[in-house]
Amino acid sequence: MSRSRQPPLVTGISPNEGIPWTKVTIRGENLGTGPTDLIGLTICGHNCLLTAEWMSASKIVCRVGQAKNDKGDIIVTTKSGGKGTSTVSFKLLKPEKIGLLDQSAVWVDEMNYYDMRTDRNKGIPPLSLRPANPLGIEIENFEQLKMAVTNLKRQANKKSEGSLAYVKGGLSTFFEAQDALSAIHQKLEADGTEKVEGSMTQKLENVLNRASNTADTLFQEVLGRKDKADSTRNALNVLQRFKFLFNLPLNIERNIQKGDYDVVINDYEKAKSLFGKTEVQVFKKYYAEVETRIEALRELLLAKLLETPSTLHDQKRYIRYLSDLHAPGDPAWQCIGAQHRWILQLMHSCKEGYVQDLKGTPGLHSPMLDLDNDTRPLVLGPLSQTASLKRGSSFQSGRDDTWRYKTPHRVAFVEKLTKLVLSQLPNFWKLWISYVNGSLFSETAEKSGQIERSKNVRQRQNDFKKMIQEVMQCLVKLIRGALLPLSIPECGVRQYGGWEVKSELSGQWLAHVIQTIRLTYESLTALEIPNDMLQTIQDLILDLRVRCVMVTLQHTAEEIKRLAEKEDWIIDNEGLTSLPYQFEQCIVHSLQSLKGVLECKPGEASVFQQPKTQEEVCQLSINIMQIFIYCLEQLSTKPDADVDTTHLSVDVSSPDLFGSIHEDFSLTSEQRLLIVLSNCCYLERHTFLNIAEHFEKHNFQGIEKITQISMASLKELDQRLFENYIELKADPIVGSLEPGIYAGYFDWKDCLPPTGVRNYLKEALVNIIAVHAEVFTISKELVPRVLSKVVEAVSEELSRLMQCVSSFSKNGALQARLEICALRDTVAVHLTPESKSSFKQALEALPQLSSGADKKLLEELLNKFKSSMHLQLTCFQAASSTMMKT
C-alpha cells in the first residue's frame, strides 16, 4: 500500500513532563489530514488515542495515561503517513497521593460530571466518584486472591454483555413502544387535519406536562433532601479545605501561650498571602479576627522587648518578631532607649544603695559591698610592706595591715559601679551595632525596610552618641561625687554626691580605684567605642592620678613627722642611726606605690602636664624634705629627760678609747648633737642625692629646685648645730687658757728658765683629746671638722693672749715659744690656714731666739714633752697616719 504523505514528525510537546492524566499539546508536521486519519498515538509507550483530539495537521491535544516507562518518545500514526517519529521526549512523574479532604499546596485538577436531567446540572459530589474496588475484597492471603480473580472475570463478562443484555431484557417494551408510536401516527394521518386547539399533540403535551409536574411533586422532598445533603457536603468540604483560616485565631492564642511565636508569624504570613485581599465575607470576618490577635501579639512582644532586665539574645529575638509582624514605629530604637534609661537607673540605684548603707551602718562592711562575691585581688602598691633595714633596724609602717580587708564603701561602690557598667554597656553597644548593620531584622523585613532604616540610622546616630556620652558622664560624675566631691558643681551634688564622709581615701585605695577605672576604660575601648565618647573617663583618670599623688605625698609627710619618735640612737660604725635610711625608704616606698599611677597608659596624659600640678608636687616634695630636717632639729635640741638611751650600744668595730661607754650609759646633749651632725653629713652626701634620683626616675618636675632648697635647709641646720657643738666644746678650753697661763702670778717679764710645758697647756690638750675621743666614738668623719674648729679657737685665743703681752724676758719668750710650738706641733694634723695664721702671729709677737743654746734647749724641751705625753698624743698621730693613707 502506497502512502501519498510523509510520515508524522513530532517536534515539540508542552509541558514536557507531568503526572499521569496531564493534558499536553503535541506539535509537529504531517500529524494527519483529519480526526479520522489519526489511527495511533503513544506517549512513553502508553496508548493515548482515546483522549486524543486532532486540532490540525501540526497540533494534537491529549492526556497522558499511565505508563511503565518514566521517559519516552511521542509516536503518532496516521492512515496517510503511517507510523511517525519524534525529536522530543516526555518525562512521566510519579503522582502524589492526595485525598479529597487533604490539604494541598498545588492545584488538583478535578473532573466535573453532569447528570442528563432537564433543568438540573449539578456537580456530582467527589465522594461518589471514588472508584470501586475491582477485586471486591481485602486481600490478606492467597485464597482471597483466588476469589478476587473470580470476581474480576465476572465483572469482565458483565462489561462485555452490558448493552446487549440490556436490549435483550427490554425487547418487548421496545416493540410495544414502536407499535404505540405507529398507531398514533396512523390516527394522525386519518384525522386529516390538525386543529390549533384541542389537537392530539396539544393534548399529549398537556398530559406530559402534568405527568412531569406530578413526578416533580412526588420526588420534590427526595430531591430537596439530596440538594441539602449536597450543600452540607460542599460546606463540609469548604470547612475542611479552609480549616487553616477558620482555626487560625484559636491556634494563634494557643501558640502565644506556649511561646511559639515563630509558628504564629509563619501562619500569619501564610494567611495574609492567601486571604489578605479576599472579597469573601466569611474569610474577611475570620481574617479580621486574625489581625486582632496579631495586634495583641505585637503589643505583648513590644512590652517584653522594653522589659528590663533582658538579655541581648531575647532583645534581638523580640525585635525580629516585631519586624516580621510589621509593627508600627521602630521597636529596635525603642528598645535601645529603654536599655539606656535602665542603665542610668541602675547606676543611680547603686549609688543610693551604698550611701544608705554607709549612713545606716557606719564602719561596718555590708554584705551588699561584696561585689557579687567578686574575689579579684586588690591592686595595691608596696607601701604597706615592711622593709628590713641594713643597719639592724626596720621601717615599721604606721598603718594597720587590716586595712586590706576593710574595703571602704566608696571603693566598693566604684568597683560595683564599674562592674555594672561593664555588664550592661557591651550588650547595649552590640544592640546598636546590630541595629546599624540590619542584623536585628529578618531577611524579608530587611529588604522591605532597608532604605527607610538607613535613613533612621543616619538620623539617630547622633542620638545614640548622646546616649553613650550620657552614660559615660553619669559614670564619671558618680565617681567624682564619691572620690572628688569638690569637682562636682553645686547643682549636681545632690544627684551625684551625698557621701557624708570626713576622712579622705588613702593613696593606696586611690591607686586601686585608678587601676579599676583603667581596666574599665580598656574594656570599653575593646568594644570599639570611639575615643571621643570615652574622653570624660580619661579626664577622670588624670584627676584621680593627680589627687593620688597629692594624697600620697601628704601622707608621706605625716609619716616623716613621726620618724622622730622612732629614733633609737643606735649608731653603726659610720656614726649613723637608722633615721636617714628610714627617711629614704619611706620616700622610696611612697614613690613605688605611685609607680602605676605615674605611668602613662595608652591615651593618658602625664600627671605633670599642668604647671599648677608641677608646682604643687614640687612644693609637697620640698615640704617633705623640710619636715625631716625639722625632725633632726627637734632631736638635736630634745631635753635629756625626754631621751631614753639606756639601750645605747656601739658597733664592736668602734674602739672604746677610754672604756667610758657601757650599757647603762646615757647620751648627753653634745653626743646627740654629734649623732645628728653625722646624720646630716650622710643626708647631704648620699640620701638627698638618692632621693633626687628617685624623683627623676618617676618623672617628677622641678628636681633641681627640690634638691637646691632641701640642701640649703640641711646645710643651714648642719652649720647651726655644728656651731652649737663647737661653742659647747671650744669655749671651756679657750676660757681656761688665760687663767692657766697666769696661774701663780706668772709674769712673762720675770720668770725662771723653762723646764717644760706648763700644766695649763697640758690640760688644754687633754680637753682637746677628750673632744677627739667623743667625736671619734660617734663618727670618725667628724673628727677633722670638729678638731680643726677647736684648734682654730684655741690658736686664735693663744695668739690674742701673746699679742696682749707688753714685753717678754728672755726666759719668758723661750717659755712662750715652747708652749706655742708644743701646741702647734701636737695638733699639726688639724691645722687650717686660719689656725696656722694665728700660730704665726703668736710667734711673731715673741722676741727671736738669739743663741744656738736657746734653740737647742727649746728642741730638747719639745722632745721631752712629746715623749712624756706620747700616749695621750697617739690619737693625733693615728689621725695623721689615717689622713696620709687617704
XYZ file of C-alpha atoms in Angstrom, residues 224-845:
622
model
C -34.660 18.620 48.253
C -33.006 16.350 50.762
C -30.449 15.458 48.120
C -29.740 19.104 47.364
C -29.458 19.849 51.092
C -27.107 16.931 51.529
C -25.049 18.177 48.618
C -24.933 21.665 50.148
C -23.932 20.278 53.535
C -21.336 18.120 51.901
C -19.985 21.076 49.968
C -19.943 23.182 53.170
C -18.032 20.471 54.994
C -15.684 20.300 52.073
C -15.116 24.081 52.309
C -14.612 23.866 56.064
C -12.149 21.068 55.643
C -10.375 22.767 52.782
C -10.072 26.149 54.553
C -9.876 24.907 58.125
C -6.441 26.617 58.359
C -8.120 30.055 58.314
C -11.044 29.093 60.473
C -8.838 27.552 63.177
C -6.132 30.210 62.942
C -7.410 32.629 65.698
C -7.559 29.827 68.253
C -4.198 28.433 67.133
C -2.623 31.878 67.460
C -3.784 32.173 71.069
C -2.525 28.705 71.929
C 0.874 29.254 70.319
C 1.250 32.633 72.051
C 0.608 30.969 75.399
C 3.237 28.345 74.588
C 5.678 30.999 73.345
C 5.814 29.560 69.803
C 6.000 32.985 68.182
C 7.719 31.651 65.058
C 4.728 29.397 64.334
C 2.337 32.304 64.813
C 4.325 34.518 62.449
C 4.530 31.823 59.757
C 0.797 31.125 59.978
C 0.052 34.845 59.832
C 2.216 35.356 56.743
C 0.507 32.414 55.040
C -2.967 33.702 55.922
C -2.057 37.187 54.787
C -0.855 35.981 51.409
C -3.980 33.818 50.875
C -6.743 35.930 52.374
C -5.298 39.405 52.793
C -7.217 40.743 49.798
C -10.193 38.357 49.784
C -13.694 39.601 48.984
C -15.480 36.655 50.593
C -17.265 37.946 53.685
C -16.683 34.815 55.742
C -12.974 34.946 55.014
C -12.924 38.674 55.757
C -14.541 38.108 59.144
C -12.065 35.428 60.195
C -9.104 37.323 58.802
C -10.160 40.344 60.887
C -10.080 38.101 63.964
C -6.574 37.050 62.984
C -5.478 40.693 62.695
C -6.916 41.403 66.157
C -4.880 38.562 67.678
C -1.752 39.688 65.822
C -2.139 43.247 67.105
C -2.370 41.900 70.655
C 0.771 39.864 69.954
C 2.577 42.998 68.738
C 1.711 44.765 71.989
C 2.840 41.744 74.027
C 6.158 41.466 72.200
C 6.785 45.199 72.498
C 6.142 45.012 76.251
C 8.556 42.083 76.557
C 11.096 43.940 74.445
C 11.002 47.016 76.673
C 11.033 44.930 79.835
C 14.240 45.162 81.875
C 16.467 43.422 82.673
C 16.658 41.429 79.464
C 19.372 39.551 77.626
C 20.707 40.632 74.245
C 19.523 37.345 72.730
C 15.930 37.952 73.861
C 16.018 41.549 72.672
C 17.157 40.534 69.204
C 14.533 37.787 69.084
C 11.661 40.114 70.015
C 12.850 42.757 67.552
C 12.868 40.191 64.728
C 9.376 39.045 65.703
C 8.080 42.615 65.638
C 9.865 43.230 62.355
C 8.227 40.161 60.808
C 4.852 41.312 62.133
C 5.396 44.751 60.578
C 4.922 46.506 63.906
C 4.411 50.264 63.591
C 7.221 52.632 64.593
C 10.758 51.463 65.326
C 10.748 48.830 68.105
C 14.536 48.388 67.894
C 15.133 52.068 68.655
C 12.541 51.928 71.440
C 14.496 49.015 72.931
C 17.753 50.990 72.720
C 16.122 53.921 74.522
C 14.671 51.667 77.228
C 18.037 49.984 77.758
C 19.710 53.393 78.051
C 17.257 54.520 80.725
C 17.674 51.198 82.535
C 21.470 51.556 82.706
C 21.196 55.089 84.116
C 18.644 53.908 86.669
C 20.903 51.040 87.756
C 23.854 53.395 88.223
C 21.913 55.838 90.396
C 20.335 52.993 92.373
C 23.800 51.590 93.016
C 24.950 54.914 94.424
C 21.867 55.344 96.590
C 22.246 51.823 97.961
C 25.826 52.397 99.092
C 25.067 55.828 100.503
C 22.177 54.452 102.551
C 24.300 51.522 103.687
C 27.025 53.935 104.784
C 24.554 56.021 106.770
C 22.789 53.029 108.295
C 25.804 51.014 109.472
C 28.861 53.252 109.582
C 32.152 51.447 109.846
C 30.670 48.048 109.034
C 31.252 46.037 105.913
C 27.851 45.415 104.412
C 27.211 42.189 102.511
C 25.941 44.379 99.694
C 29.514 45.516 99.111
C 30.806 42.048 98.358
C 30.573 42.818 94.642
C 28.671 39.617 93.932
C 31.367 37.551 95.623
C 33.983 39.118 93.394
C 37.273 37.788 94.658
C 39.662 39.566 92.338
C 42.798 40.718 94.233
C 43.291 44.328 95.150
C 45.922 46.066 93.073
C 47.892 47.821 95.781
C 51.311 49.358 95.968
C 54.189 48.122 98.059
C 53.835 50.891 100.610
C 52.251 48.604 103.159
C 55.136 46.165 103.062
C 57.707 46.266 105.818
C 61.246 46.851 104.679
C 64.129 45.329 106.560
C 66.876 47.810 107.267
C 70.501 47.018 106.669
C 71.596 48.801 109.838
C 69.933 46.454 112.270
C 66.633 48.358 112.304
C 63.356 48.087 110.440
C 60.869 50.505 108.975
C 57.530 49.762 110.590
C 54.540 51.245 108.826
C 52.200 53.244 110.969
C 49.167 51.711 109.269
C 47.329 48.683 110.452
C 47.539 45.780 107.988
C 43.821 45.133 108.464
C 43.094 47.971 106.069
C 43.456 45.411 103.285
C 40.374 43.578 104.471
C 38.162 46.573 105.191
C 37.181 47.891 101.802
C 35.840 51.454 102.159
C 32.294 51.994 100.993
C 33.338 54.404 98.277
C 35.910 51.991 96.861
C 33.400 49.154 96.904
C 30.902 51.461 95.225
C 33.324 52.278 92.394
C 34.050 48.591 91.877
C 30.362 47.741 91.833
C 29.528 50.670 89.558
C 32.210 49.840 87.002
C 31.267 46.184 87.091
C 27.647 47.147 86.483
C 28.562 49.326 83.508
C 30.784 46.628 82.023
C 27.986 44.092 82.368
C 25.355 46.289 80.684
C 27.133 48.556 78.222
C 28.619 45.844 75.931
C 25.168 44.434 75.167
C 23.876 47.977 74.730
C 26.662 48.733 72.247
C 26.194 45.419 70.403
C 22.475 46.124 70.157
C 23.277 49.420 68.441
C 25.759 47.755 66.064
C 23.124 45.162 65.150
C 20.651 47.983 64.599
C 23.097 49.726 62.264
C 24.029 46.699 60.151
C 20.445 45.406 59.998
C 21.138 42.024 61.595
C 18.294 42.655 64.061
C 15.743 42.227 61.300
C 14.670 39.245 59.240
C 15.618 38.981 55.586
C 12.186 39.950 54.327
C 11.886 42.860 56.718
C 15.425 43.944 55.901
C 14.715 44.052 52.180
C 11.434 45.875 52.583
C 12.657 48.464 55.087
C 16.297 48.802 54.097
C 16.044 52.294 52.597
C 13.876 53.678 55.391
C 16.063 52.135 58.098
C 19.246 53.564 56.570
C 17.682 57.000 56.894
C 16.770 56.291 60.524
C 20.331 55.173 61.295
C 21.771 58.397 59.946
C 19.271 60.450 61.904
C 19.705 58.520 65.139
C 23.460 58.162 65.103
C 23.836 61.463 66.909
C 21.090 60.472 69.357
C 22.892 57.257 70.242
C 26.176 59.117 70.607
C 24.452 61.377 73.135
C 23.189 58.280 74.980
C 26.705 56.840 75.274
C 28.076 60.197 76.377
C 25.308 60.496 78.954
C 26.179 57.068 80.378
C 29.876 57.970 80.468
C 29.173 61.332 82.096
C 26.909 59.700 84.673
C 29.633 57.131 85.466
C 32.280 59.840 85.787
C 30.109 62.169 87.867
C 29.094 59.412 90.266
C 32.755 58.502 90.800
C 33.699 62.144 91.167
C 30.910 62.619 93.693
C 32.351 59.762 95.743
C 36.082 60.480 95.402
C 36.432 64.073 94.151
C 33.385 65.885 95.555
C 34.927 69.317 95.034
C 34.988 68.751 91.272
C 31.173 68.412 91.152
C 29.153 71.619 90.584
C 26.781 72.576 93.369
C 23.778 71.826 91.189
C 24.887 68.189 90.820
C 25.902 67.482 94.424
C 22.500 66.176 95.395
C 22.244 63.898 92.359
C 25.801 62.598 92.248
C 27.128 63.251 95.756
C 25.700 62.706 99.209
C 28.668 60.844 100.693
C 28.894 62.117 104.248
C 32.474 61.095 104.976
C 35.067 63.233 106.729
C 38.227 61.285 106.029
C 39.741 61.111 102.581
C 40.770 57.866 100.944
C 44.410 56.919 101.290
C 46.768 56.847 98.350
C 46.678 53.050 98.248
C 42.924 52.951 97.824
C 43.029 55.739 95.246
C 45.635 53.770 93.303
C 43.362 50.736 93.487
C 40.432 52.787 92.216
C 42.563 54.153 89.373
C 43.501 50.619 88.359
C 39.820 49.636 88.410
C 38.822 52.560 86.197
C 41.725 51.877 83.841
C 40.537 48.297 83.390
C 37.041 49.648 82.741
C 38.412 52.010 80.100
C 40.324 49.182 78.407
C 37.192 47.018 78.350
C 35.145 49.828 76.817
C 37.866 50.506 74.254
C 37.790 46.830 73.275
C 34.159 47.342 72.246
C 35.461 49.783 69.606
C 33.618 52.689 71.200
C 35.100 55.907 69.720
C 37.686 57.595 71.915
C 35.855 60.920 71.906
C 32.971 59.255 73.764
C 35.407 57.986 76.427
C 37.321 61.231 76.881
C 35.493 62.028 80.123
C 36.854 58.804 81.630
C 40.390 59.802 80.642
C 39.871 63.195 82.309
C 38.628 61.449 85.448
C 41.641 59.111 85.492
C 44.001 62.097 85.167
C 42.303 63.963 88.032
C 42.393 60.844 90.217
C 46.060 60.287 89.425
C 46.886 63.866 90.383
C 44.841 63.539 93.561
C 46.506 60.213 94.410
C 49.955 61.801 94.062
C 48.957 64.705 96.290
C 47.376 62.486 98.958
C 50.321 60.073 98.935
C 52.840 62.891 99.351
C 50.758 64.458 102.133
C 50.504 61.105 103.875
C 54.255 60.646 103.432
C 54.820 63.992 105.103
C 52.718 62.818 108.054
C 54.780 59.653 108.310
C 58.009 61.682 108.178
C 56.794 63.713 111.149
C 56.518 60.521 113.177
C 60.040 59.374 112.313
C 61.488 61.420 115.206
C 59.572 59.178 117.598
C 61.298 56.118 116.095
C 64.875 57.372 116.597
C 66.618 54.757 118.726
C 70.064 56.476 118.751
C 71.736 53.180 117.840
C 74.736 54.048 115.698
C 76.782 51.933 113.341
C 80.495 52.128 112.636
C 79.906 55.174 110.437
C 78.252 57.134 113.216
C 74.770 56.881 111.660
C 71.448 55.850 113.097
C 68.678 54.188 111.084
C 66.850 57.501 110.706
C 68.318 58.554 107.302
C 67.625 55.115 105.895
C 64.091 55.129 107.289
C 63.564 58.528 105.707
C 64.822 57.371 102.323
C 62.817 54.141 102.458
C 59.679 55.999 103.396
C 60.003 58.181 100.301
C 61.040 55.256 98.105
C 58.017 53.222 99.191
C 55.738 56.174 98.566
C 57.147 56.627 95.077
C 56.891 52.895 94.398
C 53.250 52.993 95.393
C 52.823 55.759 92.809
C 54.655 53.893 90.053
C 51.498 52.578 88.443
C 49.732 55.902 88.975
C 52.521 57.948 87.372
C 52.891 55.530 84.465
C 51.027 56.729 81.398
C 48.788 54.121 79.815
C 47.865 54.408 76.099
C 45.899 57.591 75.571
C 46.723 59.038 79.005
C 48.468 62.334 79.627
C 51.290 62.892 82.095
C 50.347 63.757 85.653
C 52.767 66.681 85.495
C 51.490 68.220 82.275
C 49.799 71.108 84.113
C 52.159 73.776 85.566
C 49.914 74.073 88.602
C 50.301 70.365 89.330
C 54.064 70.602 88.881
C 54.259 73.461 91.345
C 52.072 71.708 93.941
C 54.003 68.436 93.706
C 57.305 70.307 93.901
C 56.140 72.194 96.986
C 54.912 68.998 98.661
C 58.247 67.319 97.949
C 60.132 70.281 99.426
C 57.806 70.189 102.403
C 58.620 66.510 102.990
C 62.356 67.251 102.992
C 61.999 70.243 105.284
C 59.791 68.289 107.697
C 62.544 65.732 108.079
C 65.101 68.479 108.605
C 62.859 69.905 111.298
C 62.702 66.427 112.885
C 66.505 66.393 113.037
C 66.496 69.797 114.686
C 63.945 68.596 117.237
C 66.075 65.568 118.040
C 69.190 67.693 118.495
C 67.510 70.043 120.991
C 65.445 67.455 122.843
C 65.936 67.631 126.616
C 67.900 64.813 128.204
C 64.896 63.699 130.249
C 62.927 63.024 127.036
C 65.569 60.723 125.544
C 65.653 57.075 126.511
C 69.141 55.817 125.659
C 69.570 53.101 128.220
C 69.779 50.686 125.310
C 72.584 52.634 123.609
C 75.273 50.463 122.108
C 78.215 50.981 119.833
C 79.359 48.871 116.947
C 82.094 46.456 118.029
C 84.380 47.816 115.342
C 84.467 51.235 117.060
C 87.344 51.473 119.574
C 86.331 52.419 123.107
C 89.323 54.555 123.898
C 88.530 55.306 127.497
C 86.177 52.474 128.385
C 83.603 55.084 129.347
C 80.669 53.761 127.319
C 78.734 50.958 128.973
C 75.271 49.519 128.625
C 73.878 51.866 131.272
C 75.345 54.923 129.608
C 73.001 57.802 128.789
C 73.587 60.138 125.859
C 74.422 63.735 126.554
C 73.130 66.633 124.538
C 76.610 67.002 122.959
C 76.568 63.370 121.840
C 73.088 63.765 120.346
C 74.364 66.822 118.536
C 77.198 64.785 117.114
C 74.834 61.972 116.013
C 72.520 64.445 114.311
C 75.512 66.108 112.672
C 76.708 62.750 111.436
C 73.249 62.026 110.020
C 73.211 65.459 108.358
C 76.508 64.754 106.649
C 75.208 61.433 105.354
C 71.983 63.046 104.184
C 73.894 65.686 102.276
C 76.333 63.300 100.627
C 74.034 60.334 99.941
C 70.382 60.364 100.990
C 69.249 63.603 99.387
C 71.036 62.729 96.160
C 69.457 59.264 96.134
C 66.031 60.774 96.691
C 66.617 63.197 93.828
C 67.429 60.211 91.593
C 64.209 58.505 92.655
C 62.244 61.668 91.891
C 63.850 61.848 88.473
C 63.189 58.164 87.860
C 59.484 58.794 88.460
C 59.494 61.847 86.146
C 58.998 64.437 88.864
C 59.423 68.015 87.718
C 61.476 70.711 89.441
C 64.000 68.260 90.921
C 66.771 70.865 90.889
C 64.605 73.219 92.887
C 63.698 70.478 95.373
C 67.336 69.490 95.805
C 68.595 73.056 96.000
C 66.126 74.193 98.652
C 66.474 70.959 100.641
C 70.256 71.096 100.572
C 70.237 74.731 101.608
C 67.947 73.984 104.573
C 70.042 70.962 105.535
C 73.298 72.898 105.359
C 71.827 75.696 107.402
C 70.798 73.231 110.117
C 74.150 71.474 109.935
C 76.040 74.736 110.319
C 73.861 75.848 113.181
C 74.216 72.544 115.017
C 77.965 72.465 114.336
C 78.439 75.944 115.686
C 76.458 74.992 118.777
C 78.685 71.978 119.368
C 81.902 73.934 118.797
C 80.640 76.564 121.161
C 79.918 73.913 123.771
C 83.363 72.302 123.416
C 85.739 75.116 122.435
C 84.596 77.831 124.829
C 85.597 75.963 128.019
C 89.039 75.183 126.567
C 89.549 78.730 125.320
C 88.314 80.137 128.601
C 90.818 78.060 130.623
C 93.872 79.322 128.700
C 94.248 82.796 130.221
C 93.733 81.715 133.853
C 96.103 78.827 133.309
C 98.810 80.997 131.775
C 98.826 83.451 134.646
C 98.230 80.977 137.436
C 100.538 81.561 140.432
C 101.076 85.160 139.399
C 103.144 84.161 136.431
C 104.874 87.100 134.676
C 106.421 86.975 131.239
C 108.903 89.658 132.224
C 110.184 87.897 135.339
C 110.197 84.122 135.130
C 112.583 81.248 135.620
C 114.230 79.410 132.750
C 111.766 76.937 131.181
C 111.927 73.339 132.338
C 108.979 72.064 130.288
C 105.442 72.734 129.098
C 103.240 74.075 131.869
C 100.125 72.302 133.121
C 97.556 74.710 131.595
C 98.644 73.666 128.103
C 98.614 70.014 129.045
C 95.121 70.466 130.446
C 94.011 72.174 127.232
C 95.455 69.306 125.180
C 93.705 66.763 127.365
C 90.409 68.600 126.838
C 91.017 68.622 123.082
C 91.792 64.909 123.262
C 88.511 64.391 125.148
C 86.663 66.161 122.369
C 88.506 63.986 119.865
C 87.520 60.875 121.763
C 83.866 61.902 121.979
C 83.669 62.740 118.285
C 85.680 59.692 117.246
C 83.348 57.454 119.241
C 80.348 58.799 117.329
C 81.781 59.436 113.872
C 85.358 59.275 112.641
C 84.495 61.514 109.714
C 83.538 64.395 112.014
C 86.899 64.427 113.836
C 88.846 66.644 111.395
C 85.982 69.076 111.040
C 85.404 69.433 114.794
C 89.045 69.490 115.926
C 90.089 71.943 113.237
C 87.492 74.399 114.561
C 88.523 73.760 118.180
C 92.208 74.264 117.271
C 91.280 77.466 115.438
C 89.556 78.786 118.542
C 92.454 77.807 120.819
C 95.119 79.181 118.453
C 93.219 82.405 117.997
C 92.910 82.858 121.762
C 96.554 81.991 122.303
C 97.595 84.487 119.624
C 95.454 87.145 121.248
C 96.998 86.485 124.645
C 100.537 86.631 123.243
C 99.841 89.873 121.429
C 98.464 91.373 124.620
C 101.773 90.881 126.469
C 103.684 94.184 126.527
C 107.181 92.660 126.797
C 108.882 89.299 127.317
C 112.049 88.466 129.184
C 114.463 86.014 127.603
C 113.121 83.175 129.729
C 109.550 84.326 129.176
C 109.991 84.411 125.400
C 111.553 80.953 125.440
C 108.707 79.611 127.652
C 106.051 81.124 125.393
C 107.735 79.764 122.243
C 107.985 76.324 123.828
C 104.283 76.204 124.675
C 103.147 77.633 121.283
C 105.344 75.213 119.343
C 104.284 72.286 121.534
C 100.588 73.014 120.879
C 101.167 73.652 117.188
C 103.206 70.503 116.608
C 100.749 68.369 118.593
C 97.670 69.386 116.600
C 99.502 69.909 113.323
C 97.270 67.416 111.534
C 94.201 69.573 112.293
C 95.725 72.941 111.385
C 93.861 75.149 108.953
C 95.071 78.294 107.222
C 93.299 80.298 109.920
C 94.902 78.402 112.786
C 98.301 78.465 111.081
C 97.994 82.227 110.727
C 97.079 82.524 114.396
C 100.133 80.484 115.469
C 102.307 82.548 113.166
C 101.010 85.790 114.657
C 101.595 84.442 118.149
C 105.200 83.528 117.362
C 105.788 86.872 115.659
C 104.735 88.602 118.881
